[in-house]
Structure formats: structure tokens, C-alpha cells
PDB file of C-alpha atoms in Angstrom:
ATOM      1  CA  MET A  20      73.725  60.678 -38.669  1.00 56.00           C
ATOM      2  CA  ASN A  21      73.263  64.474 -38.524  1.00 86.00           C
ATOM      3  CA  GLN A  22      71.207  66.157 -35.826  1.00 89.00           C
ATOM      4  CA  ALA A  23      68.172  66.826 -38.032  1.00 91.00           C
ATOM      5  CA  LEU A  24      67.882  63.142 -38.884  1.00 93.00           C
ATOM      6  CA  GLN A  25      68.332  62.145 -35.251  1.00 94.00           C
ATOM      7  CA  ILE A  26      65.571  64.530 -34.122  1.00 95.00           C
ATOM      8  CA  ARG A  27      63.368  63.285 -36.943  1.00 94.00           C
ATOM      9  CA  SER A  28      63.903  59.695 -35.822  1.00 95.00           C
ATOM     10  CA  ALA A  29      63.139  60.583 -32.189  1.00 95.00           C
ATOM     11  CA  LEU A  30      59.833  62.241 -33.111  1.00 95.00           C
ATOM     12  CA  ALA A  31      58.839  59.340 -35.341  1.00 94.00           C
ATOM     13  CA  SER A  32      59.563  56.878 -32.524  1.00 95.00           C
ATOM     14  CA  GLU A  33      56.977  58.711 -30.402  1.00 94.00           C
ATOM     15  CA  GLN A  34      54.445  58.471 -33.252  1.00 94.00           C
ATOM     16  CA  LEU A  35      54.477  62.204 -33.847  1.00 95.00           C
ATOM     17  CA  PRO A  36      54.102  63.586 -37.389  1.00 94.00           C
ATOM     18  CA  VAL A  37      57.481  64.453 -38.863  1.00 94.00           C
ATOM     19  CA  PRO A  38      57.974  68.029 -40.162  1.00 96.00           C
ATOM     20  CA  CYS A  39      59.977  68.905 -43.265  1.00 95.00           C
ATOM     21  CA  GLN A  40      63.763  69.195 -43.325  1.00 93.00           C
ATOM     22  CA  ALA A  41      63.680  73.008 -43.428  1.00 94.00           C
ATOM     23  CA  TRP A  42      61.678  73.034 -40.177  1.00 95.00           C
ATOM     24  CA  PHE A  43      64.391  71.026 -38.408  1.00 94.00           C
ATOM     25  CA  GLN A  44      67.191  73.222 -39.749  1.00 93.00           C
ATOM     26  CA  THR A  45      65.402  76.374 -38.574  1.00 94.00           C
ATOM     27  CA  LEU A  46      64.825  74.844 -35.149  1.00 94.00           C
ATOM     28  CA  ILE A  47      68.500  73.925 -34.742  1.00 94.00           C
ATOM     29  CA  THR A  48      69.844  77.304 -35.821  1.00 93.00           C
ATOM     30  CA  GLN A  49      67.475  79.135 -33.471  1.00 93.00           C
ATOM     31  CA  GLN A  50      68.758  77.289 -30.402  1.00 92.00           C
ATOM     32  CA  PRO A  51      71.711  78.764 -28.458  1.00 92.00           C
ATOM     33  CA  PRO A  52      74.932  76.791 -29.084  1.00 90.00           C
ATOM     34  CA  GLN A  53      74.980  75.470 -25.503  1.00 88.00           C
ATOM     35  CA  GLN A  54      71.488  74.005 -26.005  1.00 87.00           C
ATOM     36  CA  ARG A  55      72.236  72.085 -29.181  1.00 90.00           C
ATOM     37  CA  THR A  56      72.691  68.733 -27.490  1.00 93.00           C
ATOM     38  CA  LEU A  57      70.475  66.031 -28.928  1.00 93.00           C
ATOM     39  CA  PRO A  58      68.190  65.661 -25.844  1.00 94.00           C
ATOM     40  CA  ALA A  59      67.657  69.436 -25.691  1.00 95.00           C
ATOM     41  CA  LEU A  60      66.925  69.648 -29.415  1.00 95.00           C
ATOM     42  CA  VAL A  61      64.485  66.737 -29.300  1.00 96.00           C
ATOM     43  CA  ALA A  62      62.644  68.347 -26.368  1.00 96.00           C
ATOM     44  CA  ALA A  63      62.518  71.699 -28.177  1.00 96.00           C
ATOM     45  CA  ALA A  64      61.302  70.056 -31.390  1.00 96.00           C
ATOM     46  CA  LYS A  65      58.572  68.152 -29.599  1.00 97.00           C
ATOM     47  CA  ALA A  66      57.351  71.224 -27.704  1.00 96.00           C
ATOM     48  CA  ARG A  67      57.325  73.366 -30.843  1.00 97.00           C
ATOM     49  CA  LEU A  68      55.577  70.726 -32.928  1.00 97.00           C
ATOM     50  CA  LEU A  69      52.859  70.164 -30.323  1.00 97.00           C
ATOM     51  CA  ALA A  70      52.278  73.936 -30.168  1.00 97.00           C
ATOM     52  CA  SER A  71      52.026  74.202 -33.968  1.00 97.00           C
ATOM     53  CA  ASP A  72      48.889  74.211 -36.068  1.00 97.00           C
ATOM     54  CA  LEU A  73      49.018  71.006 -38.118  1.00 97.00           C
ATOM     55  CA  THR A  74      47.623  72.883 -41.099  1.00 96.00           C
ATOM     56  CA  ALA A  75      50.345  75.565 -41.061  1.00 95.00           C
ATOM     57  CA  SER A  76      51.946  76.166 -44.433  1.00 93.00           C
ATOM     58  CA  GLY A  77      55.440  74.708 -44.771  1.00 92.00           C
ATOM     59  CA  LEU A  78      55.227  72.496 -41.692  1.00 95.00           C
ATOM     60  CA  PHE A  79      55.277  69.222 -43.621  1.00 95.00           C
ATOM     61  CA  ASP A  80      56.947  68.107 -46.803  1.00 92.00           C
ATOM     62  CA  THR A  81      54.365  68.145 -49.597  1.00 88.00           C
ATOM     63  CA  THR A  82      55.947  65.066 -51.173  1.00 88.00           C
ATOM     64  CA  SER A  83      55.531  62.962 -48.015  1.00 87.00           C
ATOM     65  CA  PRO A  84      52.724  64.422 -45.869  1.00 90.00           C
ATOM     66  CA  PRO A  85      51.561  62.640 -42.711  1.00 93.00           C
ATOM     67  CA  PRO A  86      48.603  60.221 -42.938  1.00 94.00           C
ATOM     68  CA  VAL A  87      45.187  61.914 -42.944  1.00 95.00           C
ATOM     69  CA  PHE A  88      41.524  60.924 -42.673  1.00 94.00           C
ATOM     70  CA  PRO A  89      40.248  58.745 -45.533  1.00 90.00           C
ATOM     71  CA  ARG A  90      38.594  60.855 -48.193  1.00 86.00           C
ATOM     72  CA  GLU A  91      35.425  58.784 -48.203  1.00 84.00           C
ATOM     73  CA  VAL A  92      34.611  59.636 -44.569  1.00 85.00           C
ATOM     74  CA  VAL A  93      35.128  63.394 -44.965  1.00 85.00           C
ATOM     75  CA  SER A  94      33.323  63.701 -48.280  1.00 75.00           C
ATOM     76  CA  SER A  95      30.281  65.912 -48.832  1.00 63.00           C
ATOM     77  CA  SER A  96      28.080  63.036 -47.640  1.00 72.00           C
ATOM     78  CA  PRO A  97      30.127  61.149 -44.995  1.00 65.00           C
ATOM     79  CA  ALA A  98      26.951  59.694 -43.490  1.00 66.00           C
ATOM     80  CA  SER A  99      26.613  57.549 -46.604  1.00 70.00           C
ATOM     81  CA  VAL A 100      29.488  55.403 -45.286  1.00 73.00           C
ATOM     82  CA  GLN A 101      27.662  53.413 -42.638  1.00 81.00           C
ATOM     83  CA  GLU A 102      30.761  52.066 -40.904  1.00 89.00           C
ATOM     84  CA  THR A 103      34.443  51.725 -41.646  1.00 90.00           C
ATOM     85  CA  CYS A 104      37.750  51.741 -39.765  1.00 93.00           C
ATOM     86  CA  LEU A 105      40.881  53.838 -40.053  1.00 94.00           C
ATOM     87  CA  ALA A 106      43.361  51.905 -42.172  1.00 94.00           C
ATOM     88  CA  HIS A 107      46.326  53.618 -40.502  1.00 95.00           C
ATOM     89  CA  ASP A 108      47.216  55.803 -37.524  1.00 96.00           C
ATOM     90  CA  VAL A 109      46.251  59.462 -37.925  1.00 97.00           C
ATOM     91  CA  VAL A 110      47.485  62.384 -35.835  1.00 97.00           C
ATOM     92  CA  ALA A 111      44.817  65.076 -35.526  1.00 98.00           C
ATOM     93  CA  GLN A 112      44.294  68.205 -33.466  1.00 98.00           C
ATOM     94  CA  VAL A 113      41.278  69.234 -31.423  1.00 98.00           C
ATOM     95  CA  VAL A 114      39.446  72.238 -32.888  1.00 96.00           C
ATOM     96  CA  ASP A 115      36.184  71.999 -30.950  1.00 94.00           C
ATOM     97  CA  LEU A 116      34.918  70.278 -27.828  1.00 92.00           C
ATOM     98  CA  GLU A 117      31.513  70.066 -26.179  1.00 89.00           C
ATOM     99  CA  ASN A 118      30.138  68.244 -23.174  1.00 88.00           C
ATOM    100  CA  VAL A 119      26.802  67.162 -24.662  1.00 87.00           C
ATOM    101  CA  SER A 120      25.593  65.896 -21.292  1.00 86.00           C
ATOM    102  CA  GLN A 121      25.650  69.410 -19.765  1.00 78.00           C
ATOM    103  CA  SER A 122      23.159  72.236 -20.126  1.00 78.00           C
ATOM    104  CA  ARG A 123      24.227  75.464 -21.837  1.00 76.00           C
ATOM    105  CA  TRP A 124      24.454  77.271 -18.471  1.00 79.00           C
ATOM    106  CA  GLN A 125      26.644  74.537 -16.998  1.00 80.00           C
ATOM    107  CA  GLN A 126      28.970  74.861 -19.977  1.00 76.00           C
ATOM    108  CA  VAL A 127      29.065  78.639 -19.544  1.00 79.00           C
ATOM    109  CA  GLN A 128      30.049  78.223 -15.884  1.00 80.00           C
ATOM    110  CA  ALA A 129      32.796  75.742 -16.798  1.00 77.00           C
ATOM    111  CA  LEU A 130      34.312  78.061 -19.390  1.00 77.00           C
ATOM    112  CA  GLU A 131      34.054  81.083 -17.099  1.00 78.00           C
ATOM    113  CA  ALA A 132      35.991  79.147 -14.443  1.00 79.00           C
ATOM    114  CA  ILE A 133      38.719  78.404 -16.993  1.00 72.00           C
ATOM    115  CA  GLU A 134      38.750  82.041 -18.120  1.00 72.00           C
ATOM    116  CA  ARG A 135      39.295  83.148 -14.497  1.00 76.00           C
ATOM    117  CA  GLY A 136      42.068  80.610 -14.064  1.00 71.00           C
ATOM    118  CA  GLU A 137      39.998  78.506 -11.667  1.00 67.00           C
ATOM    119  CA  GLN A 138      39.396  74.795 -11.881  1.00 58.00           C
ATOM    120  CA  LYS A 139      38.149  72.311  -9.300  1.00 53.00           C
ATOM    121  CA  ARG A 140      39.969  69.253  -8.061  1.00 47.00           C
ATOM    122  CA  GLY A 141      37.667  67.382  -5.737  1.00 44.00           C
ATOM    123  CA  ARG A 142      36.364  70.104  -3.439  1.00 43.00           C
ATOM    124  CA  GLU A 143      39.425  72.277  -3.759  1.00 45.00           C
ATOM    125  CA  ILE A 144      39.552  75.191  -6.195  1.00 46.00           C
ATOM    126  CA  ILE A 145      42.999  75.471  -7.708  1.00 44.00           C
ATOM    127  CA  ARG A 146      44.599  78.290  -9.673  1.00 48.00           C
ATOM    128  CA  VAL A 147      46.343  77.609 -12.947  1.00 49.00           C
ATOM    129  CA  LEU A 148      48.709  79.844 -14.851  1.00 48.00           C
ATOM    130  CA  ALA A 149      47.409  81.739 -17.855  1.00 48.00           C
ATOM    131  CA  GLY A 150      47.472  79.485 -20.874  1.00 47.00           C
ATOM    132  CA  GLY A 151      47.379  76.342 -18.733  1.00 46.00           C
ATOM    133  CA  ASP A 152      49.851  74.830 -16.309  1.00 44.00           C
ATOM    134  CA  ALA A 153      51.803  72.682 -18.723  1.00 42.00           C
ATOM    135  CA  GLY A 154      52.767  69.217 -17.617  1.00 41.00           C
ATOM    136  CA  ASN A 155      54.669  66.507 -19.432  1.00 43.00           C
ATOM    137  CA  ASP A 156      54.369  66.511 -23.228  1.00 43.00           C
ATOM    138  CA  GLY A 157      52.498  69.801 -23.099  1.00 42.00           C
ATOM    139  CA  GLU A 158      49.503  68.253 -21.400  1.00 41.00           C
ATOM    140  CA  ALA A 159      47.402  70.206 -18.947  1.00 39.00           C
ATOM    141  CA  GLY A 160      49.018  70.251 -15.549  1.00 40.00           C
ATOM    142  CA  ASP A 161      45.759  69.548 -13.742  1.00 41.00           C
ATOM    143  CA  GLU A 162      45.339  66.208 -15.466  1.00 39.00           C
ATOM    144  CA  THR A 163      47.130  64.086 -12.911  1.00 38.00           C
ATOM    145  CA  ASP A 164      47.697  64.173  -9.198  1.00 39.00           C
ATOM    146  CA  THR A 165      50.418  61.990  -7.699  1.00 36.00           C
ATOM    147  CA  GLY A 166      48.878  59.190  -5.708  1.00 39.00           C
ATOM    148  CA  ASN A 167      45.383  59.791  -7.048  1.00 41.00           C
ATOM    149  CA  GLY A 168      45.388  57.828 -10.292  1.00 42.00           C
ATOM    150  CA  ASN A 169      44.337  54.352 -11.221  1.00 43.00           C
ATOM    151  CA  ALA A 170      46.809  51.477 -11.274  1.00 39.00           C
ATOM    152  CA  ASP A 171      47.375  51.963 -15.011  1.00 40.00           C
ATOM    153  CA  GLY A 172      48.269  55.629 -14.524  1.00 40.00           C
ATOM    154  CA  ARG A 173      44.937  56.897 -15.816  1.00 43.00           C
ATOM    155  CA  PRO A 174      43.625  59.811 -13.714  1.00 42.00           C
ATOM    156  CA  VAL A 175      40.538  59.103 -11.671  1.00 41.00           C
ATOM    157  CA  ALA A 176      37.304  60.990 -12.292  1.00 38.00           C
ATOM    158  CA  ARG A 177      37.361  64.436 -10.751  1.00 41.00           C
ATOM    159  CA  ALA A 178      34.770  67.040  -9.949  1.00 39.00           C
ATOM    160  CA  SER A 179      33.850  69.288 -12.838  1.00 42.00           C
ATOM    161  CA  ALA A 180      34.586  73.009 -12.807  1.00 42.00           C
ATOM    162  CA  THR A 181      30.913  73.785 -12.381  1.00 39.00           C
ATOM    163  CA  GLY A 182      29.809  72.426  -9.065  1.00 39.00           C
ATOM    164  CA  GLY A 183      31.517  69.452  -7.552  1.00 37.00           C
ATOM    165  CA  THR A 184      29.736  66.642  -9.384  1.00 41.00           C
ATOM    166  CA  SER A 185      31.806  63.946 -11.040  1.00 53.00           C
ATOM    167  CA  ASP A 186      32.078  63.926 -14.835  1.00 74.00           C
ATOM    168  CA  ALA A 187      32.416  60.134 -14.875  1.00 79.00           C
ATOM    169  CA  ASN A 188      29.197  59.824 -16.867  1.00 83.00           C
ATOM    170  CA  ALA A 189      29.767  62.775 -19.190  1.00 88.00           C
ATOM    171  CA  THR A 190      29.773  62.413 -22.959  1.00 92.00           C
ATOM    172  CA  HIS A 191      31.886  64.698 -25.128  1.00 94.00           C
ATOM    173  CA  ARG A 192      31.744  65.474 -28.808  1.00 94.00           C
ATOM    174  CA  LEU A 193      34.908  66.710 -30.480  1.00 97.00           C
ATOM    175  CA  VAL A 194      35.809  68.099 -33.854  1.00 96.00           C
ATOM    176  CA  LEU A 195      39.210  66.808 -34.966  1.00 97.00           C
ATOM    177  CA  GLN A 196      41.324  68.180 -37.797  1.00 97.00           C
ATOM    178  CA  ASP A 197      44.081  66.396 -39.696  1.00 97.00           C
ATOM    179  CA  ALA A 198      47.192  67.859 -41.357  1.00 96.00           C
ATOM    180  CA  ALA A 199      45.277  68.380 -44.618  1.00 95.00           C
ATOM    181  CA  GLY A 200      42.690  70.545 -42.866  1.00 95.00           C
ATOM    182  CA  GLN A 201      39.956  67.914 -43.071  1.00 95.00           C
ATOM    183  CA  THR A 202      37.637  67.687 -40.057  1.00 95.00           C
ATOM    184  CA  LEU A 203      35.644  64.866 -38.494  1.00 94.00           C
ATOM    185  CA  PHE A 204      33.299  64.671 -35.550  1.00 95.00           C
ATOM    186  CA  ALA A 205      34.384  62.328 -32.763  1.00 97.00           C
ATOM    187  CA  LEU A 206      32.221  60.988 -29.967  1.00 96.00           C
ATOM    188  CA  GLU A 207      33.107  59.151 -26.768  1.00 95.00           C
ATOM    189  CA  LEU A 208      31.798  55.623 -27.144  1.00 92.00           C
ATOM    190  CA  THR A 209      33.321  54.842 -23.738  1.00 93.00           C
ATOM    191  CA  ARG A 210      34.152  57.543 -21.186  1.00 94.00           C
ATOM    192  CA  ILE A 211      37.747  58.759 -21.507  1.00 94.00           C
ATOM    193  CA  TYR A 212      38.717  60.809 -18.454  1.00 90.00           C
ATOM    194  CA  ARG A 213      41.400  62.737 -20.325  1.00 92.00           C
ATOM    195  CA  ILE A 214      38.650  64.376 -22.384  1.00 94.00           C
ATOM    196  CA  GLY A 215      36.994  67.301 -20.640  1.00 89.00           C
ATOM    197  CA  ILE A 216      36.576  71.064 -20.724  1.00 83.00           C
ATOM    198  CA  GLY A 217      39.725  72.488 -19.147  1.00 80.00           C
ATOM    199  CA  ARG A 218      41.667  69.220 -19.485  1.00 88.00           C
ATOM    200  CA  LEU A 219      41.721  68.857 -23.253  1.00 92.00           C
ATOM    201  CA  ARG A 220      43.047  71.954 -24.964  1.00 93.00           C
ATOM    202  CA  ILE A 221      42.210  73.306 -28.397  1.00 95.00           C
ATOM    203  CA  GLY A 222      45.069  72.414 -30.707  1.00 97.00           C
ATOM    204  CA  GLU A 223      46.053  69.405 -28.585  1.00 97.00           C
ATOM    205  CA  LYS A 224      47.293  66.496 -30.684  1.00 98.00           C
ATOM    206  CA  LEU A 225      45.686  63.063 -30.587  1.00 98.00           C
ATOM    207  CA  LEU A 226      46.910  59.861 -32.183  1.00 98.00           C
ATOM    208  CA  LEU A 227      43.901  58.009 -33.573  1.00 98.00           C
ATOM    209  CA  LYS A 228      44.969  54.413 -33.898  1.00 97.00           C
ATOM    210  CA  LYS A 229      44.534  52.121 -36.837  1.00 96.00           C
ATOM    211  CA  GLY A 230      41.229  50.298 -36.526  1.00 96.00           C
ATOM    212  CA  THR A 231      39.333  53.180 -34.914  1.00 96.00           C
ATOM    213  CA  VAL A 232      35.705  52.880 -36.016  1.00 95.00           C
ATOM    214  CA  VAL A 233      34.136  55.649 -38.120  1.00 93.00           C
ATOM    215  CA  ALA A 234      30.337  55.367 -38.254  1.00 91.00           C
ATOM    216  CA  ARG A 235      28.423  57.732 -40.535  1.00 87.00           C
ATOM    217  CA  GLY A 236      31.133  60.356 -40.492  1.00 88.00           C
ATOM    218  CA  THR A 237      31.815  60.194 -36.744  1.00 93.00           C
ATOM    219  CA  LEU A 238      34.871  58.702 -35.056  1.00 95.00           C
ATOM    220  CA  LEU A 239      33.892  56.494 -32.125  1.00 96.00           C
ATOM    221  CA  LEU A 240      36.469  56.963 -29.386  1.00 97.00           C
ATOM    222  CA  GLU A 241      37.418  54.386 -26.784  1.00 96.00           C
ATOM    223  CA  PRO A 242      40.411  54.429 -24.405  1.00 95.00           C
ATOM    224  CA  ALA A 243      42.281  51.865 -26.510  1.00 95.00           C
ATOM    225  CA  SER A 244      41.739  53.740 -29.775  1.00 96.00           C
ATOM    226  CA  VAL A 245      43.310  57.077 -28.901  1.00 97.00           C
ATOM    227  CA  ARG A 246      46.603  58.307 -27.469  1.00 97.00           C
ATOM    228  CA  PHE A 247      46.942  61.861 -26.145  1.00 97.00           C
ATOM    229  CA  LEU A 248      50.154  63.460 -27.389  1.00 96.00           C
ATOM    230  CA  GLY A 249      49.629  66.800 -25.646  1.00 95.00           C
ATOM    231  CA  GLY A 250      50.202  70.349 -26.779  1.00 96.00           C
ATOM    232  CA  GLN A 251      48.026  73.367 -27.388  1.00 95.00           C
ATOM    233  CA  VAL A 252      47.824  75.975 -30.136  1.00 96.00           C
ATOM    234  CA  GLU A 253      47.458  79.121 -28.065  1.00 94.00           C
ATOM    235  CA  PRO A 254      45.764  81.366 -30.695  1.00 94.00           C
ATOM    236  CA  LEU A 255      43.236  78.617 -31.510  1.00 93.00           C
ATOM    237  CA  ASN A 256      42.550  77.906 -27.833  1.00 90.00           C
ATOM    238  CA  LYS A 257      42.074  81.583 -26.964  1.00 89.00           C
ATOM    239  CA  ALA A 258      39.754  82.208 -29.909  1.00 90.00           C
ATOM    240  CA  TRP A 259      37.757  79.072 -29.109  1.00 88.00           C
ATOM    241  CA  VAL A 260      37.252  79.925 -25.426  1.00 82.00           C
ATOM    242  CA  GLU A 261      36.182  83.500 -26.203  1.00 82.00           C
ATOM    243  CA  GLY A 262      33.956  82.554 -29.142  1.00 85.00           C
ATOM    244  CA  ARG A 263      32.332  79.543 -27.502  1.00 81.00           C
ATOM    245  CA  LEU A 264      31.633  81.413 -24.294  1.00 81.00           C
ATOM    246  CA  ALA A 265      29.859  84.161 -26.225  1.00 83.00           C
ATOM    247  CA  ARG A 266      27.809  81.637 -28.232  1.00 81.00           C
ATOM    248  CA  LEU A 267      26.832  79.622 -25.164  1.00 80.00           C
ATOM    249  CA  ARG A 268      25.763  82.721 -23.225  1.00 80.00           C
ATOM    250  CA  SER A 269      23.617  83.829 -26.137  1.00 82.00           C
ATOM    251  CA  GLU A 270      22.024  80.399 -26.529  1.00 77.00           C
ATOM    252  CA  ALA A 271      21.428  80.017 -22.788  1.00 74.00           C
ATOM    253  CA  GLN A 272      19.821  83.464 -22.538  1.00 75.00           C
ATOM    254  CA  ALA A 273      17.613  82.746 -25.542  1.00 74.00           C
ATOM    255  CA  ALA A 274      16.509  79.433 -24.016  1.00 68.00           C
ATOM    256  CA  GLY A 275      15.739  81.190 -20.716  1.00 67.00           C
ATOM    257  CA  GLN A 276      13.596  83.803 -22.460  1.00 63.00           C
ATOM    258  CA  ARG A 277      11.606  81.094 -24.250  1.00 64.00           C
ATOM    259  CA  GLU A 278      10.861  79.487 -20.901  1.00 60.00           C
TER     260      GLU A 278
END
């Protein structure tokens, strides 16, 4: 088996979408000869894929694209489908995120803390590197803290970036995009601690499992229905932070003037 096929098999085993053959060949040729061992190539492929926009031209083979959202739930009137379930796993990327349980000013403060490179862990303010302190699989480095997780490895609830109160009861709404460019709203049906401003990055890849409920055009997320694959698309994340911060400030100021 050649290296491209071996890398392809390794990505598929981790339930990642598999790019086209040309993508693998380019990846291999761009690596220095001393780094063309299979483990190094698999790691490089995974990192590059998780940092890629799923909708990028030429990423996937047009004859065998990855599974996407069912057409009936992303149609012009998705609310007409009262309830259905995903018939297969779908890998999607985060393109928008909002904590709907916070006020506009609280959201502004959270994003400003991220912009400054500050986030809170308990009562301690920590600094993160520009672009996020990457942990395993491209996930945000502030997600876990050795010795402070639950027995199943899930991180415990932490203080938010805005003032030391736990986000255990927060509710987040996401916009997720599949490889075909289709988007769906997603809402936490049950609190998922991995979802949060500063923890979940724009462009991060999520595996939405077969059987995930879609009610009136909205994916209902529970811990068992989603797997976080990691990653971040830096241009998308930067544009989102800057654009959302400006919108939130404007909305918060307008609300304050009305009061």
C-alpha cells in the first residue's frame, strides 16, 4: 500500500473526511524527506485537514464527496420538517457561535478577553498564545487541565471569561457548515462543556453522529451525539471575532441608549 492510501486509511479510521488523491500527493511532496515517515505524514495530514475550510475548492473528490446535511432540512423552508434524524455521520465546521444565555455586554467582555489573549480558569487569568494554545488534535489548549476533569475525561465546568461565574447552565447556539457549504443551526439540548466562547473555535470540525435529531431546521446537540475533532480555520476565526465584536458593541450600545 502506498503512503497516500495509508494516510487516507488513517484519517478515515478517525472518522475524518477524506480529501482527494491530489491533496495527499501535494502534502507528501511538501514534507522534507526526513519527515516522510508514515506517523509524521499522518500527523501533518490531520493538522492540515483540521485547519482547512471544508468548502475549499479541490479539497474533496467531486465523484465521492463526504456526507452532508440532508437536503430536506436545509431547504428554503427547513421548519416545515417537524422532526427527523441524520441518516449518517456528518462532519461539519463551526461558522458561528453565540451564548444565548448571556447579555450583549457579557458577550462583548468575553470576546474582548479573547482578543487580549486573556481567559479565566477558575479565579486565575491565564495568557494564551495568539491564535489559541493548540492542544491535541488542534483543540484549544485551555480545554483541559490535568487532574481537573471528570472521570470520563470530560472537562469540568469552568469560570467564564467575563466574571468568574460558571457556565454550567449556559446555552449556546451554533451555525454549522458541511462540505457542500450548506448551513444549519444547532442548539445545545443538554449542556456540553466543550462548547463555549474561547473554547470552541471558528472552523473547528465536529462529527455529528447518525441519529442526531433535527427539529424544524435545528440540530439538537447532546454529549452523545457529537464528537469534537478539533482544528481551527484561522482566517474564519479572525474575521468572526472582529466582526462579531463590532456587531455586539453596536447592539449593546443601541440597547443602552433605548434604556
